[in-house]
């Protein structure tokens, strides 16, 4: 069942075990920072974190004990990723993962998935079989490797290989990992939910802009319907937060401050 937050419900999580599930969404996932800010202000700590793609990056930082302000600073470094475009006739992606890997080396160092303050699960997709892969403490892998898997958007970031298996972004199979939550109570933040797309059709002067906007809207609708199906079939108590991200693109990494504010206040004021 799905429950939408109101101001009094937030108090119950001061004493209850719950899973925090953070969706993927490229730059839209920066809105997760606003939710983390409000959780910190209420002194509420999840019993488990489940993340996909950008939600996985932010969730992993939170899981090792980083505060929202520090994560915000690191996301600023990550957000410069599109200054690192590489031009090559080889490979399957346009972004140089080596520079991103250095950021994750600095953040996570030699920590493994079992070396977190809060249990962590990161969702990726096996690009050979199409199967979902959930990295957890049961896997003897470094956090930085699991993060490189969950965020590997096909064509943008290079796929990542662990133990001979090739992985890509978790959004391909499960963008909001509520099915992987260990607890019955779940706070789920979906930046590609019902507030992520405009009901109107693109109407730009240039056809190229219309085509690009239609493509992005189609991907958002595809992911939204995938997630909605998972929610409808879930037996958990899901407190669903859906930031209003429709005015921003998944590549708007230069709009960190504005996108972050989309997650603020959802825990207190959403009706």
Coordinates of C-alpha atoms in Angstrom, one line a residue:
X1 CA 0.0 0.0 0.0
X2 CA 1.1 3.6 -0.7
X3 CA 0.9 6.3 2.0
X4 CA 1.7 9.9 1.2
X5 CA 3.4 11.8 4.0
X6 CA 1.9 14.5 6.1
X7 CA 3.5 16.5 8.9
X8 CA 2.6 14.2 11.8
X9 CA 3.6 10.9 10.1
X10 CA 7.3 11.9 10.0
X11 CA 7.5 11.5 13.8
X12 CA 7.0 7.8 13.7
X13 CA 10.3 7.3 11.9
X14 CA 12.2 8.5 14.9
X15 CA 11.6 5.1 16.5
X16 CA 10.8 2.7 13.7
X17 CA 13.1 0.7 11.4
X18 CA 12.7 1.7 7.8
X19 CA 14.3 1.5 4.4
X20 CA 15.2 4.6 2.5
X21 CA 14.9 4.0 -1.3
X22 CA 16.5 6.5 -3.7
X23 CA 15.7 6.4 -7.4
X24 CA 17.8 7.0 -10.4
X25 CA 17.3 10.0 -12.7
X26 CA 20.6 11.6 -13.7
X27 CA 20.8 15.2 -12.6
X28 CA 17.3 15.0 -11.3
X29 CA 18.6 12.7 -8.5
X30 CA 20.3 15.8 -7.0
X31 CA 16.8 16.4 -5.4
X32 CA 17.6 13.5 -3.0
X33 CA 20.0 15.9 -1.2
X34 CA 17.0 18.0 -0.1
X35 CA 15.3 15.0 1.4
X36 CA 18.6 14.0 3.2
X37 CA 18.8 17.6 4.6
X38 CA 15.3 17.3 6.1
X39 CA 16.0 13.8 7.5
X40 CA 19.2 15.1 9.2
X41 CA 17.2 18.1 10.6
X42 CA 14.7 15.7 12.1
X43 CA 17.6 13.4 13.3
X44 CA 16.1 10.5 11.5
X45 CA 18.5 7.8 10.3
X46 CA 17.3 4.9 8.0
X47 CA 18.0 1.3 8.9
X48 CA 18.9 0.5 5.3
X49 CA 19.6 2.4 2.1
X50 CA 18.7 1.1 -1.4
X51 CA 19.8 3.2 -4.3
X52 CA 19.9 3.2 -8.1
X53 CA 22.1 5.3 -10.3
X54 CA 22.3 8.8 -8.9
X55 CA 20.3 7.6 -5.9
X56 CA 23.0 4.9 -5.5
X57 CA 25.8 7.5 -5.5
X58 CA 24.1 9.7 -2.9
X59 CA 22.9 6.7 -0.9
X60 CA 26.4 5.2 -0.8
X61 CA 27.8 8.5 0.5
X62 CA 25.1 8.6 3.2
X63 CA 25.7 4.9 4.1
X64 CA 29.4 5.6 5.0
X65 CA 28.4 8.4 7.3
X66 CA 28.7 11.5 5.2
X67 CA 26.4 14.4 6.0
X68 CA 24.3 16.1 3.3
X69 CA 26.5 19.2 3.2
X70 CA 29.6 17.1 2.4
X71 CA 27.7 14.9 -0.1
X72 CA 26.6 18.2 -1.8
X73 CA 30.2 19.2 -2.1
X74 CA 31.2 15.9 -3.7
X75 CA 28.2 16.0 -6.1
X76 CA 29.5 19.4 -7.3
X77 CA 32.7 17.6 -8.3
X78 CA 30.8 14.8 -10.0
X79 CA 28.5 17.3 -11.8
X80 CA 31.5 18.6 -13.8
X81 CA 31.5 15.2 -15.5
X82 CA 30.3 16.6 -18.8
X83 CA 33.5 18.7 -19.1
X84 CA 35.2 15.4 -19.4
X85 CA 33.8 14.3 -22.8
X86 CA 36.2 12.2 -24.7
X87 CA 36.3 11.9 -28.4
X88 CA 37.2 8.4 -29.5
X89 CA 36.2 5.9 -32.2
X90 CA 36.4 3.0 -29.7
X91 CA 34.3 2.0 -26.7
X92 CA 30.6 2.3 -26.0
X93 CA 30.4 5.6 -24.1
X94 CA 31.3 9.3 -24.3
X95 CA 32.4 10.0 -20.7
X96 CA 35.8 9.1 -19.4
X97 CA 35.2 6.9 -16.4
X98 CA 38.8 7.2 -15.2
X99 CA 38.3 10.7 -13.9
X100 CA 35.0 9.7 -12.2
X101 CA 36.7 6.7 -10.7
X102 CA 39.2 9.0 -9.0
X103 CA 36.4 10.9 -7.3
X104 CA 35.0 7.6 -6.0
X105 CA 38.4 6.5 -4.9
X106 CA 38.7 9.6 -2.8
X107 CA 35.2 9.2 -1.3
X108 CA 35.0 5.5 -0.7
X109 CA 38.7 4.5 -0.6
X110 CA 39.0 0.8 0.1
X111 CA 35.7 0.3 1.8
X112 CA 33.7 -2.7 0.7
X113 CA 29.9 -3.1 0.6
X114 CA 30.1 -4.6 4.1
X115 CA 32.0 -1.6 5.5
X116 CA 29.1 0.9 5.9
X117 CA 27.5 2.5 8.9
X118 CA 24.1 1.9 7.4
X119 CA 23.4 -1.3 5.4
X120 CA 23.6 -0.5 1.7
X121 CA 22.1 -2.0 -1.5
X122 CA 23.0 -0.8 -4.9
X123 CA 21.0 -1.9 -8.0
X124 CA 22.7 -2.5 -11.4
X125 CA 21.9 -4.4 -14.5
X126 CA 23.8 -7.3 -16.0
X127 CA 24.3 -6.2 -19.6
X128 CA 24.8 -9.7 -20.9
X129 CA 21.8 -11.4 -19.3
X130 CA 19.6 -8.4 -18.6
X131 CA 19.2 -9.6 -15.0
X132 CA 19.0 -7.3 -12.0
X133 CA 22.0 -7.4 -9.8
X134 CA 21.7 -6.1 -6.2
X135 CA 25.1 -5.4 -4.6
X136 CA 25.0 -5.7 -0.8
X137 CA 27.2 -6.6 2.2
X138 CA 27.0 -10.2 0.9
X139 CA 29.1 -9.3 -2.1
X140 CA 32.8 -9.0 -1.5
X141 CA 33.2 -5.9 -3.7
X142 CA 34.4 -2.4 -3.2
X143 CA 31.7 0.3 -2.9
X144 CA 33.4 2.3 -5.6
X145 CA 33.0 -0.6 -8.1
X146 CA 29.4 -1.1 -7.2
X147 CA 28.7 2.6 -7.7
X148 CA 30.4 2.6 -11.1
X149 CA 28.0 -0.2 -12.1
X150 CA 24.8 1.3 -10.8
X151 CA 25.5 4.7 -12.6
X152 CA 26.7 3.4 -15.9
X153 CA 24.0 4.9 -18.2
X154 CA 24.5 3.1 -21.6
X155 CA 26.2 5.3 -24.1
X156 CA 27.1 7.9 -21.6
X157 CA 29.2 6.2 -18.9
X158 CA 31.3 3.1 -19.6
X159 CA 29.9 -0.2 -18.5
X160 CA 31.8 -1.7 -15.5
X161 CA 33.1 -5.2 -15.1
X162 CA 33.2 -7.1 -11.8
X163 CA 34.4 -10.7 -11.6
X164 CA 34.0 -11.1 -15.3
X165 CA 30.4 -9.8 -15.4
X166 CA 29.5 -6.6 -17.3
X167 CA 27.1 -4.2 -15.5
X168 CA 25.2 -1.1 -16.5
X169 CA 22.8 1.4 -14.9
X170 CA 20.2 -0.1 -12.5
X171 CA 17.4 2.0 -14.1
X172 CA 17.3 -0.6 -16.9
X173 CA 15.6 -3.0 -14.6
X174 CA 14.5 -1.3 -11.4
X175 CA 14.8 2.5 -11.0
X176 CA 13.1 2.6 -7.6
X177 CA 14.2 -0.4 -5.7
X178 CA 11.3 -0.9 -3.2
X179 CA 11.3 -4.6 -3.9
X180 CA 14.7 -4.8 -2.4
X181 CA 13.8 -3.1 0.9
X182 CA 14.3 -5.3 3.9
X183 CA 11.8 -3.4 6.1
X184 CA 8.0 -3.1 5.8
X185 CA 8.2 0.7 6.3
X186 CA 9.7 2.4 3.3
X187 CA 10.5 6.0 2.5
X188 CA 10.8 6.1 -1.3
X189 CA 12.0 9.2 -3.2
X190 CA 11.2 9.0 -6.9
X191 CA 12.6 11.8 -9.0
X192 CA 11.1 10.2 -12.1
X193 CA 7.6 9.8 -10.6
X194 CA 4.3 11.4 -11.6
X195 CA 5.7 14.9 -11.2
X196 CA 8.6 14.3 -13.6
X197 CA 6.9 14.9 -16.9
X198 CA 4.7 17.6 -18.5
X199 CA 1.3 16.5 -19.8
X200 CA 1.6 18.8 -22.8
X201 CA 3.4 17.8 -25.9
X202 CA 6.6 19.5 -27.0
X203 CA 5.9 22.6 -29.2
X204 CA 9.2 24.1 -30.2
X205 CA 10.0 26.0 -33.4
X206 CA 12.7 23.6 -34.3
X207 CA 11.8 19.9 -35.0
X208 CA 15.1 18.7 -33.5
X209 CA 14.2 20.1 -30.1
X210 CA 10.7 18.4 -30.3
X211 CA 12.3 15.1 -31.2
X212 CA 14.8 15.3 -28.3
X213 CA 12.1 16.3 -25.8
X214 CA 9.8 13.5 -27.0
X215 CA 12.6 11.0 -26.5
X216 CA 13.3 12.1 -23.0
X217 CA 9.6 12.2 -22.1
X218 CA 9.2 8.7 -23.5
X219 CA 12.0 7.4 -21.3
X220 CA 10.5 9.1 -18.3
X221 CA 7.1 7.5 -19.0
X222 CA 8.7 4.1 -19.5
X223 CA 10.5 4.3 -16.2
X224 CA 7.4 5.8 -14.4
X225 CA 5.2 2.9 -15.6
X226 CA 7.8 0.3 -14.5
X227 CA 7.9 1.9 -11.1
X228 CA 4.2 2.2 -10.7
X229 CA 3.7 -1.5 -11.5
X230 CA 6.2 -2.4 -8.7
X231 CA 4.5 -0.1 -6.2
X232 CA 1.0 -1.5 -7.1
X233 CA 2.2 -5.0 -6.4
X234 CA 4.1 -4.2 -3.2
X235 CA 2.9 -5.2 0.2
X236 CA 5.1 -2.7 2.0
X237 CA 4.0 0.6 3.5
X238 CA 5.5 3.0 1.0
X239 CA 5.8 6.7 1.9
X240 CA 6.2 8.0 -1.6
X241 CA 7.9 11.4 -2.2
X242 CA 7.9 12.6 -5.8
X243 CA 9.8 15.9 -6.3
X244 CA 8.5 18.1 -9.1
X245 CA 11.3 17.7 -11.6
X246 CA 9.4 18.2 -14.8
X247 CA 11.1 21.5 -15.6
X248 CA 14.6 20.0 -15.6
X249 CA 16.5 17.6 -17.8
X250 CA 18.4 14.5 -16.7
X251 CA 21.6 16.2 -18.0
X252 CA 21.2 19.5 -16.0
X253 CA 24.1 18.9 -13.8
X254 CA 24.9 22.6 -13.8
X255 CA 21.7 23.4 -11.9
X256 CA 22.6 21.6 -8.7
X257 CA 21.3 24.4 -6.3
X258 CA 17.9 24.6 -8.0
X259 CA 17.4 20.8 -8.3
X260 CA 18.4 20.3 -4.7
X261 CA 15.6 22.6 -3.5
X262 CA 13.0 20.3 -5.1
X263 CA 13.6 17.8 -2.4
X264 CA 13.3 20.2 0.5
X265 CA 10.1 20.3 2.6
X266 CA 8.6 17.1 1.1
X267 CA 8.8 15.3 4.5
X268 CA 7.0 18.1 6.3
X269 CA 4.5 19.6 3.9
X270 CA 3.4 17.1 1.3
X271 CA -0.3 16.4 1.6

